[in-house]
Coordinates of C-alpha atoms in Angstrom, one line a residue:
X18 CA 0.0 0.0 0.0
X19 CA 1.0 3.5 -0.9
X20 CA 2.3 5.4 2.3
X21 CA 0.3 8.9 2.4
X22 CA 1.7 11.9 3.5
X23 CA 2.0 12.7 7.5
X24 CA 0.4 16.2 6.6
X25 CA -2.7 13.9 4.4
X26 CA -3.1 11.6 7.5
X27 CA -2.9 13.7 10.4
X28 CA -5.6 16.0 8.3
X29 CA -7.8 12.9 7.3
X30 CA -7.5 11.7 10.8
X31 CA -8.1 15.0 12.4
X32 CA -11.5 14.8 10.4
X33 CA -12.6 11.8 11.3
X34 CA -11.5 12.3 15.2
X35 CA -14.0 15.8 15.1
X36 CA -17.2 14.7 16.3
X37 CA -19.6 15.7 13.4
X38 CA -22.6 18.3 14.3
X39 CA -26.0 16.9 14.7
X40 CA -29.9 18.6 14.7
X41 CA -31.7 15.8 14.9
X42 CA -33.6 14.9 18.0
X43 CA -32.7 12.0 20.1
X44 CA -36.2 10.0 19.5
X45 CA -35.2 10.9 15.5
X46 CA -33.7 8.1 13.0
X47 CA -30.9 10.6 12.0
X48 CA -29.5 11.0 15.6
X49 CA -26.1 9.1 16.4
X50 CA -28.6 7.0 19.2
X51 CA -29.8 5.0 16.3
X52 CA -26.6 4.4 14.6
X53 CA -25.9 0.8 15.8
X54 CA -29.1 -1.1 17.4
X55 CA -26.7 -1.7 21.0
X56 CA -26.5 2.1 21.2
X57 CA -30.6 2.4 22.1
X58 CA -30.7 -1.2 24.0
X59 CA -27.4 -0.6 25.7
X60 CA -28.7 2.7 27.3
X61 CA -31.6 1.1 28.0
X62 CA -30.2 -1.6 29.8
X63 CA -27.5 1.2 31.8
X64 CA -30.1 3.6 32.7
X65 CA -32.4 0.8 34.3
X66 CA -29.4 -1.3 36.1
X67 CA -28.8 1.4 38.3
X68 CA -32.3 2.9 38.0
X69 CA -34.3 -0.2 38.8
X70 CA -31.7 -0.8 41.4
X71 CA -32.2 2.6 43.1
X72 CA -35.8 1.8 43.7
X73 CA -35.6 -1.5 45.0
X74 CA -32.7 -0.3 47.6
X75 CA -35.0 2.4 48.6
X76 CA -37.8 0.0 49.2
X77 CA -35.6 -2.5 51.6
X78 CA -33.6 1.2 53.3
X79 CA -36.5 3.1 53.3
X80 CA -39.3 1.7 53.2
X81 CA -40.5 3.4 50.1
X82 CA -43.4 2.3 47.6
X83 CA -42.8 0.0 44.7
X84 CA -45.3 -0.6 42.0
X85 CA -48.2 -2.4 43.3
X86 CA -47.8 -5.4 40.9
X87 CA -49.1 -8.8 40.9
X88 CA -47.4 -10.9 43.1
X89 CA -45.9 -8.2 45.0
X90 CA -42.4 -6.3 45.4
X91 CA -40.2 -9.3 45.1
X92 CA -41.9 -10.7 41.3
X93 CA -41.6 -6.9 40.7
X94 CA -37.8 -6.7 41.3
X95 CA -37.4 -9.8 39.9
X96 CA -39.3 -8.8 36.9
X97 CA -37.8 -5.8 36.1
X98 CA -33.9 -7.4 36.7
X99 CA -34.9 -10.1 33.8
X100 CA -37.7 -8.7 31.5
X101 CA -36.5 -5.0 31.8
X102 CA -32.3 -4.6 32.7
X103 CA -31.3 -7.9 31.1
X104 CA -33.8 -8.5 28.2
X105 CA -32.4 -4.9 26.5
X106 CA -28.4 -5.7 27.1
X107 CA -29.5 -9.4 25.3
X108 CA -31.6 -7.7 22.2
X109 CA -28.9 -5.5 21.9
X110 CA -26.3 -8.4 21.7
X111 CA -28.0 -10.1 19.3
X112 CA -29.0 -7.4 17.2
X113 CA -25.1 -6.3 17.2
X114 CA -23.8 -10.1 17.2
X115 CA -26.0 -11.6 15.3
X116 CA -24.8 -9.8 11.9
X117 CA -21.2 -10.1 12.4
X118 CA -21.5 -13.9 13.2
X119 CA -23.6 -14.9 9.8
X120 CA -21.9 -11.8 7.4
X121 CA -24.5 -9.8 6.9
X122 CA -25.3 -6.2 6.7
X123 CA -26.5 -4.1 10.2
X124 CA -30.3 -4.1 11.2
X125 CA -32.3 -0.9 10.1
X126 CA -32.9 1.7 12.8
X127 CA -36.5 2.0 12.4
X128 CA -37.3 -1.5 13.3
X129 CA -35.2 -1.3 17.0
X130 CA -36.9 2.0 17.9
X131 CA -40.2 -0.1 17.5
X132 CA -38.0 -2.3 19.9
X133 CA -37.1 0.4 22.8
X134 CA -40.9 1.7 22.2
X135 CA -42.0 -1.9 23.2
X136 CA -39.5 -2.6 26.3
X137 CA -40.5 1.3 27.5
X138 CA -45.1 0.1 27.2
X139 CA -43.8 -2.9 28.5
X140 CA -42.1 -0.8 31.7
X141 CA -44.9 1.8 32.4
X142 CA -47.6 -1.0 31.8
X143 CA -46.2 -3.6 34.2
X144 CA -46.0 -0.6 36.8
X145 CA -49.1 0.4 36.5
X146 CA -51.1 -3.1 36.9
X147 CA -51.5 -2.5 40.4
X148 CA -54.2 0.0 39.4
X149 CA -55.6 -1.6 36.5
X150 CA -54.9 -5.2 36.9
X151 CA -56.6 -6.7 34.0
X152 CA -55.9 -4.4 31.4
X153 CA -52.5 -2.9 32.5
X154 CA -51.2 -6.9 32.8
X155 CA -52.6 -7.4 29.1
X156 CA -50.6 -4.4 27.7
X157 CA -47.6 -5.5 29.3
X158 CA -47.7 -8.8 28.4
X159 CA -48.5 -7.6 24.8
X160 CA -45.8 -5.2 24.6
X161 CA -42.9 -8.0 25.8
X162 CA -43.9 -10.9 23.5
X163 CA -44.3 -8.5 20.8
X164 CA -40.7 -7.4 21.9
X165 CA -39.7 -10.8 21.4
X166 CA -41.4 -12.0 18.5
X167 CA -40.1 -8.5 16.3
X168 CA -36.7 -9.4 17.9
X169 CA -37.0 -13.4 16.8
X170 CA -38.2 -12.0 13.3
X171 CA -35.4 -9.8 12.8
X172 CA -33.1 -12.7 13.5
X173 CA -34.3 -15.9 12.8
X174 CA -34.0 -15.2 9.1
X175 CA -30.5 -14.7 9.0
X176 CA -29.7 -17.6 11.5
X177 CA -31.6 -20.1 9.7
X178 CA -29.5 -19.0 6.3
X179 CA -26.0 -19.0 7.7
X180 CA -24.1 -21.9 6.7
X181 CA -24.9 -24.8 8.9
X182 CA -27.2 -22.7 10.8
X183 CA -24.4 -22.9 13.5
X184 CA -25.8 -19.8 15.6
X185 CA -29.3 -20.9 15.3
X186 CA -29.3 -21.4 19.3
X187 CA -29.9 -17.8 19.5
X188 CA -33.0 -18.6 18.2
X189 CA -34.3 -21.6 20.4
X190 CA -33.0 -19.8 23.2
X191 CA -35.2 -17.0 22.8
X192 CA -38.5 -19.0 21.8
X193 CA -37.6 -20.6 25.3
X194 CA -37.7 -16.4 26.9
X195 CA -40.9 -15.9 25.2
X196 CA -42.7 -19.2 26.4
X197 CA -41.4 -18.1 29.7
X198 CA -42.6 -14.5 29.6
X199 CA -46.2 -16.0 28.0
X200 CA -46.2 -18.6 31.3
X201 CA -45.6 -15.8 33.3
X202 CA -48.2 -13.6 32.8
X203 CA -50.6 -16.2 31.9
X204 CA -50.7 -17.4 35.6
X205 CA -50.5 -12.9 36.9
X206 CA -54.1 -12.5 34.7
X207 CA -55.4 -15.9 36.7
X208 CA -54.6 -14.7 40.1
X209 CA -51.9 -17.2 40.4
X210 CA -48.1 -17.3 41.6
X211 CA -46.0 -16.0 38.7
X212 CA -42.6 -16.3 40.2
X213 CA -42.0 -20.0 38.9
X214 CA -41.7 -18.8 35.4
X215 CA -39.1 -16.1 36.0
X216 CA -37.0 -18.5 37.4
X217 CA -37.1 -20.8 34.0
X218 CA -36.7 -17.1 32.5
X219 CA -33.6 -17.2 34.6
X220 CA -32.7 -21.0 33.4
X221 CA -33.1 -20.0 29.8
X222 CA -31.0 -16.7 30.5
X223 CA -28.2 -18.6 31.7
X224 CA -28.2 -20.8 28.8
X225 CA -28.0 -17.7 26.6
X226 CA -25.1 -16.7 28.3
X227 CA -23.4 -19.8 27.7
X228 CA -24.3 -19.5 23.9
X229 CA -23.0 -16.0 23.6
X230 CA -19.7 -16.3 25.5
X231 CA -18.7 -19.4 23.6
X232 CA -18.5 -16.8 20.5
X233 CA -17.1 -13.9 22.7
X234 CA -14.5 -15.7 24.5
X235 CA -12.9 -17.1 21.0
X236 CA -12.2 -13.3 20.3
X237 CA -11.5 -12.4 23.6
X238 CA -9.3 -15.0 25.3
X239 CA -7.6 -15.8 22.0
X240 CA -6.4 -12.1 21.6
X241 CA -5.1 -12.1 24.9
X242 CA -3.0 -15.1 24.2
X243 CA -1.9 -13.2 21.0
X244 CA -1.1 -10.4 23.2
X245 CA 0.7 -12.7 25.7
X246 CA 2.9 -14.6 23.1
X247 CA 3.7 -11.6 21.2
X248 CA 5.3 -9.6 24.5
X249 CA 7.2 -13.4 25.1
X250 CA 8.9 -13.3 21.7
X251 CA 9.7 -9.7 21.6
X252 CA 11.8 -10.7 24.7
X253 CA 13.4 -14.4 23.5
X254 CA 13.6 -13.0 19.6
X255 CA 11.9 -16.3 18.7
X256 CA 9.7 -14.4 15.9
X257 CA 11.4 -16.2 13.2
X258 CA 11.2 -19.4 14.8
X259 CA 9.2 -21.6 12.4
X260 CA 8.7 -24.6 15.8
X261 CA 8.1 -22.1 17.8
X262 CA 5.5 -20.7 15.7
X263 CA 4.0 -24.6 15.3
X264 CA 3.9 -24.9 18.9
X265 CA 1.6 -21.7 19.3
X266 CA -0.9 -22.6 17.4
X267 CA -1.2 -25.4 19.9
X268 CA -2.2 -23.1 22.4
X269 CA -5.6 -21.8 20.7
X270 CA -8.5 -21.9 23.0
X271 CA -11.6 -23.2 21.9
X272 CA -15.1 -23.2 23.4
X273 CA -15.7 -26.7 23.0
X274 CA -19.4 -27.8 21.8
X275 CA -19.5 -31.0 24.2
X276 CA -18.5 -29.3 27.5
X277 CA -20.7 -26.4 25.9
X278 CA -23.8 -28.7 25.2
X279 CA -23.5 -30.4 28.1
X280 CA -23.8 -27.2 30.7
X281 CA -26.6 -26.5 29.1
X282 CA -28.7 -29.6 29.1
X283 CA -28.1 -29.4 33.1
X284 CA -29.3 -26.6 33.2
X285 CA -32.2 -26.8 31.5
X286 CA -32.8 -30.6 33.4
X287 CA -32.4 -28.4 36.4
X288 CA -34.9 -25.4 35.6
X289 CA -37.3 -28.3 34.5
X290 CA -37.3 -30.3 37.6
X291 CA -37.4 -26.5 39.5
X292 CA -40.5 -25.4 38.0
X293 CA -42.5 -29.1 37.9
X294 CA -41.8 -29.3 41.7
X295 CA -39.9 -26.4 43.6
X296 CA -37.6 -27.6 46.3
X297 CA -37.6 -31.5 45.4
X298 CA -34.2 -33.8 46.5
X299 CA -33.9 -34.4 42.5
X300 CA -33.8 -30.4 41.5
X301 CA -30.6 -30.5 44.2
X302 CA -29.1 -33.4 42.6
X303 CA -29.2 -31.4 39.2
X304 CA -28.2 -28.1 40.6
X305 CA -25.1 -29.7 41.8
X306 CA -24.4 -31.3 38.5
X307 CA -24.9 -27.7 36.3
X308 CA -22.0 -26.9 39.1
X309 CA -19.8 -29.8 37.8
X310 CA -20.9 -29.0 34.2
X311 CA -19.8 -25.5 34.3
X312 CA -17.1 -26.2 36.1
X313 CA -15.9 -28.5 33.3
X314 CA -17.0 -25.8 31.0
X315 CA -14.3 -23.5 32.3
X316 CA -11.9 -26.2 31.8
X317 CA -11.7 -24.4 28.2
X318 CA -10.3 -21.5 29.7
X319 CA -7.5 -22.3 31.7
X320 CA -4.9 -21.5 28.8
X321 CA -2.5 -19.7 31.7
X322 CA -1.2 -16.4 32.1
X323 CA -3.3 -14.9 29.4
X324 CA -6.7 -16.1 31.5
X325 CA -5.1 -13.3 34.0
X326 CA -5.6 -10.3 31.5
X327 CA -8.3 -8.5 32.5
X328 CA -10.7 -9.2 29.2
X329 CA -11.0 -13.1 30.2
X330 CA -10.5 -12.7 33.6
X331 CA -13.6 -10.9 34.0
X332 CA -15.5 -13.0 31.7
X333 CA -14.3 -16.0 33.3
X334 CA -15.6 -14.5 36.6
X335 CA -18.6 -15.0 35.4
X336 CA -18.7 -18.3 34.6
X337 CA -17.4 -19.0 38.4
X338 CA -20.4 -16.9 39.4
X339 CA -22.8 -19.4 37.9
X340 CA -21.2 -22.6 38.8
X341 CA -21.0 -21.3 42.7
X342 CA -24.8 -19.9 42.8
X343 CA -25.9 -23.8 41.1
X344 CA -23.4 -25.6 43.9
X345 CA -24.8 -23.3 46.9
X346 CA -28.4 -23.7 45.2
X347 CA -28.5 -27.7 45.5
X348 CA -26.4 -27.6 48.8
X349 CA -29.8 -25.1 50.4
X350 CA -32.1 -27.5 48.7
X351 CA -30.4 -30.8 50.4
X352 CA -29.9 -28.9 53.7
X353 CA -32.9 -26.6 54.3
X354 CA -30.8 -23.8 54.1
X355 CA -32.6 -20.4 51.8
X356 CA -32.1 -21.1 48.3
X357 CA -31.8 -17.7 47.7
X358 CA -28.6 -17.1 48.4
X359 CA -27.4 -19.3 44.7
X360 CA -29.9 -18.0 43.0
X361 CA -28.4 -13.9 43.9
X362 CA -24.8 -15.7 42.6
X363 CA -27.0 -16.3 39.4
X364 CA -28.4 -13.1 38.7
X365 CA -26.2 -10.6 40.3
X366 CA -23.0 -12.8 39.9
X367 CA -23.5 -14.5 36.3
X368 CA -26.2 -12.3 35.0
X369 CA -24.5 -9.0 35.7
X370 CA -21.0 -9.6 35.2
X371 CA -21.6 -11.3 31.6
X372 CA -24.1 -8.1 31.1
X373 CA -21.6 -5.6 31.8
X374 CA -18.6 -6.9 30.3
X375 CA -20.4 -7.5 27.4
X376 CA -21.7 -4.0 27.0
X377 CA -18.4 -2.6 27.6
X378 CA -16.8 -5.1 24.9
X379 CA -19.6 -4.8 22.3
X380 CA -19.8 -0.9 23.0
X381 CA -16.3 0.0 22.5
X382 CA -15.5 -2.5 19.9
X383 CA -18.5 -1.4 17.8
X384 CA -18.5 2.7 18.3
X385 CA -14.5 2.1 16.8
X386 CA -12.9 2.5 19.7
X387 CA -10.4 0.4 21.7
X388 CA -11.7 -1.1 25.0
X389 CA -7.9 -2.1 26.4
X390 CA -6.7 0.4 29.1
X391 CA -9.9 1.8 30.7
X392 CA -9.5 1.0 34.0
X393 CA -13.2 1.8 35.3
X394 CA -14.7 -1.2 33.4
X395 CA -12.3 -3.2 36.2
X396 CA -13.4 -1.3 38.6
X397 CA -17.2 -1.4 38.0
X398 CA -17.0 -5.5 37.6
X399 CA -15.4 -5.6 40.7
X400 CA -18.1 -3.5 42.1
X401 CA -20.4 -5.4 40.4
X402 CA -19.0 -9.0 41.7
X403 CA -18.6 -7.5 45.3
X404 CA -22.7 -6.8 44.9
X405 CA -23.0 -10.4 44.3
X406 CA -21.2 -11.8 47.3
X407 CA -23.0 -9.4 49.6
X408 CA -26.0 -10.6 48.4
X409 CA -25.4 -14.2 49.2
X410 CA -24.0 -12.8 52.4
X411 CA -27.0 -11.3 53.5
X412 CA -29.3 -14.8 53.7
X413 CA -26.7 -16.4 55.3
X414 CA -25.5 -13.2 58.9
X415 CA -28.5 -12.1 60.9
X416 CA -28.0 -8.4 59.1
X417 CA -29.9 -8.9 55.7
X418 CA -31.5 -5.5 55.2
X419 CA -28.4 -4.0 55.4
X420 CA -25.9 -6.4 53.5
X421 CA -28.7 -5.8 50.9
X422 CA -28.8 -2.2 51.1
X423 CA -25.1 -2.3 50.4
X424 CA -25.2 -4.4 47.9
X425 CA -28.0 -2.6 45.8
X426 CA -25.3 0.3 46.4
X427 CA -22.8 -0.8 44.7
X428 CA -24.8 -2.7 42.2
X429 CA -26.4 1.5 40.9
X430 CA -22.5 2.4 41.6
X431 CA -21.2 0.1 38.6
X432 CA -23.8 0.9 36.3
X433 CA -24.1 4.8 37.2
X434 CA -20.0 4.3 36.3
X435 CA -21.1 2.8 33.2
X436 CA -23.5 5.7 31.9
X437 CA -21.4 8.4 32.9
X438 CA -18.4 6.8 30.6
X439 CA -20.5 4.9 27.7
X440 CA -23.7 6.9 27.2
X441 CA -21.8 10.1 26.0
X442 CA -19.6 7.3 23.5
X443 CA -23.4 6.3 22.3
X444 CA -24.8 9.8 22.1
X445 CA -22.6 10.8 19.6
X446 CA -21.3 9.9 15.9
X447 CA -18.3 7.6 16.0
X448 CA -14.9 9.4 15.7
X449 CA -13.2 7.4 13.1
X450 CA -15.9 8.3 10.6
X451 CA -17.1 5.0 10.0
X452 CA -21.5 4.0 9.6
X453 CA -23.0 1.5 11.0
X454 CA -21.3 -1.3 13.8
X455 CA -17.9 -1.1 12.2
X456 CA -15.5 -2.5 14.7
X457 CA -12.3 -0.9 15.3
X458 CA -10.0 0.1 12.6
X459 CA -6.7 -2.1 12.7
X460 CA -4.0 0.9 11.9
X461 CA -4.3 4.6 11.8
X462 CA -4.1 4.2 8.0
X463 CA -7.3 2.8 7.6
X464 CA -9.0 5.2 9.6
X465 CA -7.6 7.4 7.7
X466 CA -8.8 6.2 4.2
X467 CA -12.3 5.5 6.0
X468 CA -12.6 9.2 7.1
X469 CA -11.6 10.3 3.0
X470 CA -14.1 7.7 2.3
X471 CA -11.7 5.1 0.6
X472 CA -9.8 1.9 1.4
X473 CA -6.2 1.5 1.3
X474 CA -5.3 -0.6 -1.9
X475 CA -3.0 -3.8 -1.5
X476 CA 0.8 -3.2 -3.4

């Protein structure tokens, strides 16, 4: 390639670095919000962690009011953490993902406003069924399936044309959400107990982490060992090394599909057996054995020093997360002891951790910039993991309001962290000049060309 001029560069670069000027209106089609579809869903998702949060910590300080919903405070909290903070971090995974996995072009913007418009009715209706129980419960539950079934319409498509429909789990995964949302308010509109389908909502979540990080962690863990071997031969001066360059492509990591498979079929034995008949010796049994299963999951991972960096490390966190709150889940079962000490490890622990790394991976990567040395997102996971353990700390010392109330803390503390650094990154166009979900430009002569709106040509 042609080398261009430092004056040519610097001035393309200089362009493309200038955020560009903007009229348009946030709720508009034209504003930067609606660039990439995880801009909208990831500020979604940011805004209501800490949000949410806020309310519910209030509620156990406080005392003050929650929506009067069916079931009652706990099925709202519980509702909101799954159907509102978590389902708009997923849709906006997928809808980000989802093209880069089968090589196709970025969703429209039109169709995932129609998607925040129908998690914010969901919101407002689900709060307001304490009023209007019939006909606020309908609207809500009409506003989430429809949610889901635009989302599974936008995607299914594509998944079921890729080549050997490889990343059709996506799919199945979210048929299993929206059976699970349909269960759920089916049995809110008849008066009954609704809180057995959020935890198979919870099941089918943790399954949909699994399928997600076995795509992220290829990227992610494998870079870091690139990273990791590339500092080791800049200090032996192996580079030229031909058995030494054999021997390191030994050392890929793969997400294996039988360890993979086999975490989630004991999961989903597990959430099964939970929901037929809560509390039974064989839901233990199974619990313990999604334990095992992720544990031998994360088997994958252990590639040495490069687990360390703090990319895997957090996402590997994780993964501990969900194999502790399964293992503590079947121990409370066998022993009497409150189950709800696993299931916080699974939805604080697993559930926020994979959500905020994620966001702060796919958000960087995909507004063209680079994630590596931000030391906040550290600092927020740690904040987020430290809300986790408090939580299961607080059913197990005689102090649980307040173990709680300090835990929601620093729960609104990692994700008020994360608006006040992503949401201006989201708010605005992307600084390398680039449309779309571009990821980030490998040298600053290709951001260069992209700003002149060009490519480099090969020599």
């Amino acid at each position: 390639m042609p080398a261009a001029s430092p004056n040519v560069s610097s001035a393309l670069l200089s362009q493309g670095a200038r955020p560009a000027r903007f009229s348009a209106r946030f709720w508009q089609l034209a504003h930067p919000l609606w660039l990439c579809p995880f801009r909208p869903m990831f500020a979604l998702a940011m805004l209501s962690g800490w949000g949410l949060m806020a309310a519910w910590g209030a509620f156990l300080f406080w005392g003050w009011p929650l929506p009067a919903v069916a079931g009652g405070p706990f099925v709202w909290h519980a509702h909101e953490l799954l159907l509102g903070f978590t389902l708009a971090a997923a849709a906006g995974f997928a809808l980000t993902g989802v093209p880069e996995f089968t090589d196709t072009p970025a969703f429209a913007a039109a169709p995932v406003r129609w998607l925040a418009g129908l998690w914010l009715a969901g919101r407002v209706a689900f709060w307001c069924s304490g009023w209007w129980p019939v006909a606020a419960l309908a609207a809500s539950a009409l506003a989430h399936l429809a949610f889901m079934a635009l989302l599974l319409a936008l995607l299914t498509p594509r998944l079921w044309r890729a080549p050997e429909r490889r990343h059709l789990s996506f799919a199945w995964t979210l048929a299993l959400m929206m059976a699970a949302t349909a269960g759920f308010y089916a049995d809110a509109l008849r008066g009954e107990p609704p809180m057995r389908w959020l935890h198979g909502l919870l099941g089918a979540l943790m399954v949909l982490i699994i399928v997600a990080m076995s795509r992220i962690s290829m990227s992610i863990v494998n870079a870091s060992i690139d990273d990791s071997e590339a500092a080791r031969r800049a200090v032996e001066s192996r580079q030229q090394d031909p058995e030494y360059e054999a021997t390191r492509e030994t050392r890929r990591y793969l997400a294996r599909p039988p360890r993979r498979n086999l975490a989630m079929l004991a999961i989903a034995l597990f959430t099964a057996a939970q929901w037929w008949e809560p509390g039974a010796r064989t839901s233990a049994w199974l619990a313990l054995a999604a334990a095992c299963a992720v544990l031998n999951l994360m088997g994958d991972w252990h590639v040495g020093r490069p687990l360390l960096r703090p990319w895997p490390l957090m996402l590997y966190a994780a993964y501990a997360f969900m194999a502790a709150g399964y293992a503590l889940t079947g121990v409370g079962l066998l022993t009497g002891l409150p189950p709800n000490a696993g299931l916080h490890l699974l939805t604080a622990g697993a559930l926020g951790l994979s959500v905020f790394v994620v966001m702060c991976i796919a958000g960087y990567t995909h507004s063209g910039l680079e994630k590596n040395g931000r030391p906040w997102v550290l600092a927020g996971a740690a904040l987020v993991a430290a809300s986790a353990v408090l939580r299961a700390c607080a059913y197990a010392l005689d102090a649980t309001a307040l173990l709680m109330g300090a835990a929601a803390l620093l729960w609104c503390a990692a994700f008020a962290l994360m608006s006040w650094r992503m949401l201006p990154v989201f708010w605005r166009p992307r600084a390398d000049g680039q449309g779309s979900c571009d990821g980030v430009l490998d040298t600053p002569q290709e951001a260069a060309f992209a700003s002149a709106g060009s490519a480099p040509q090969s020599p």
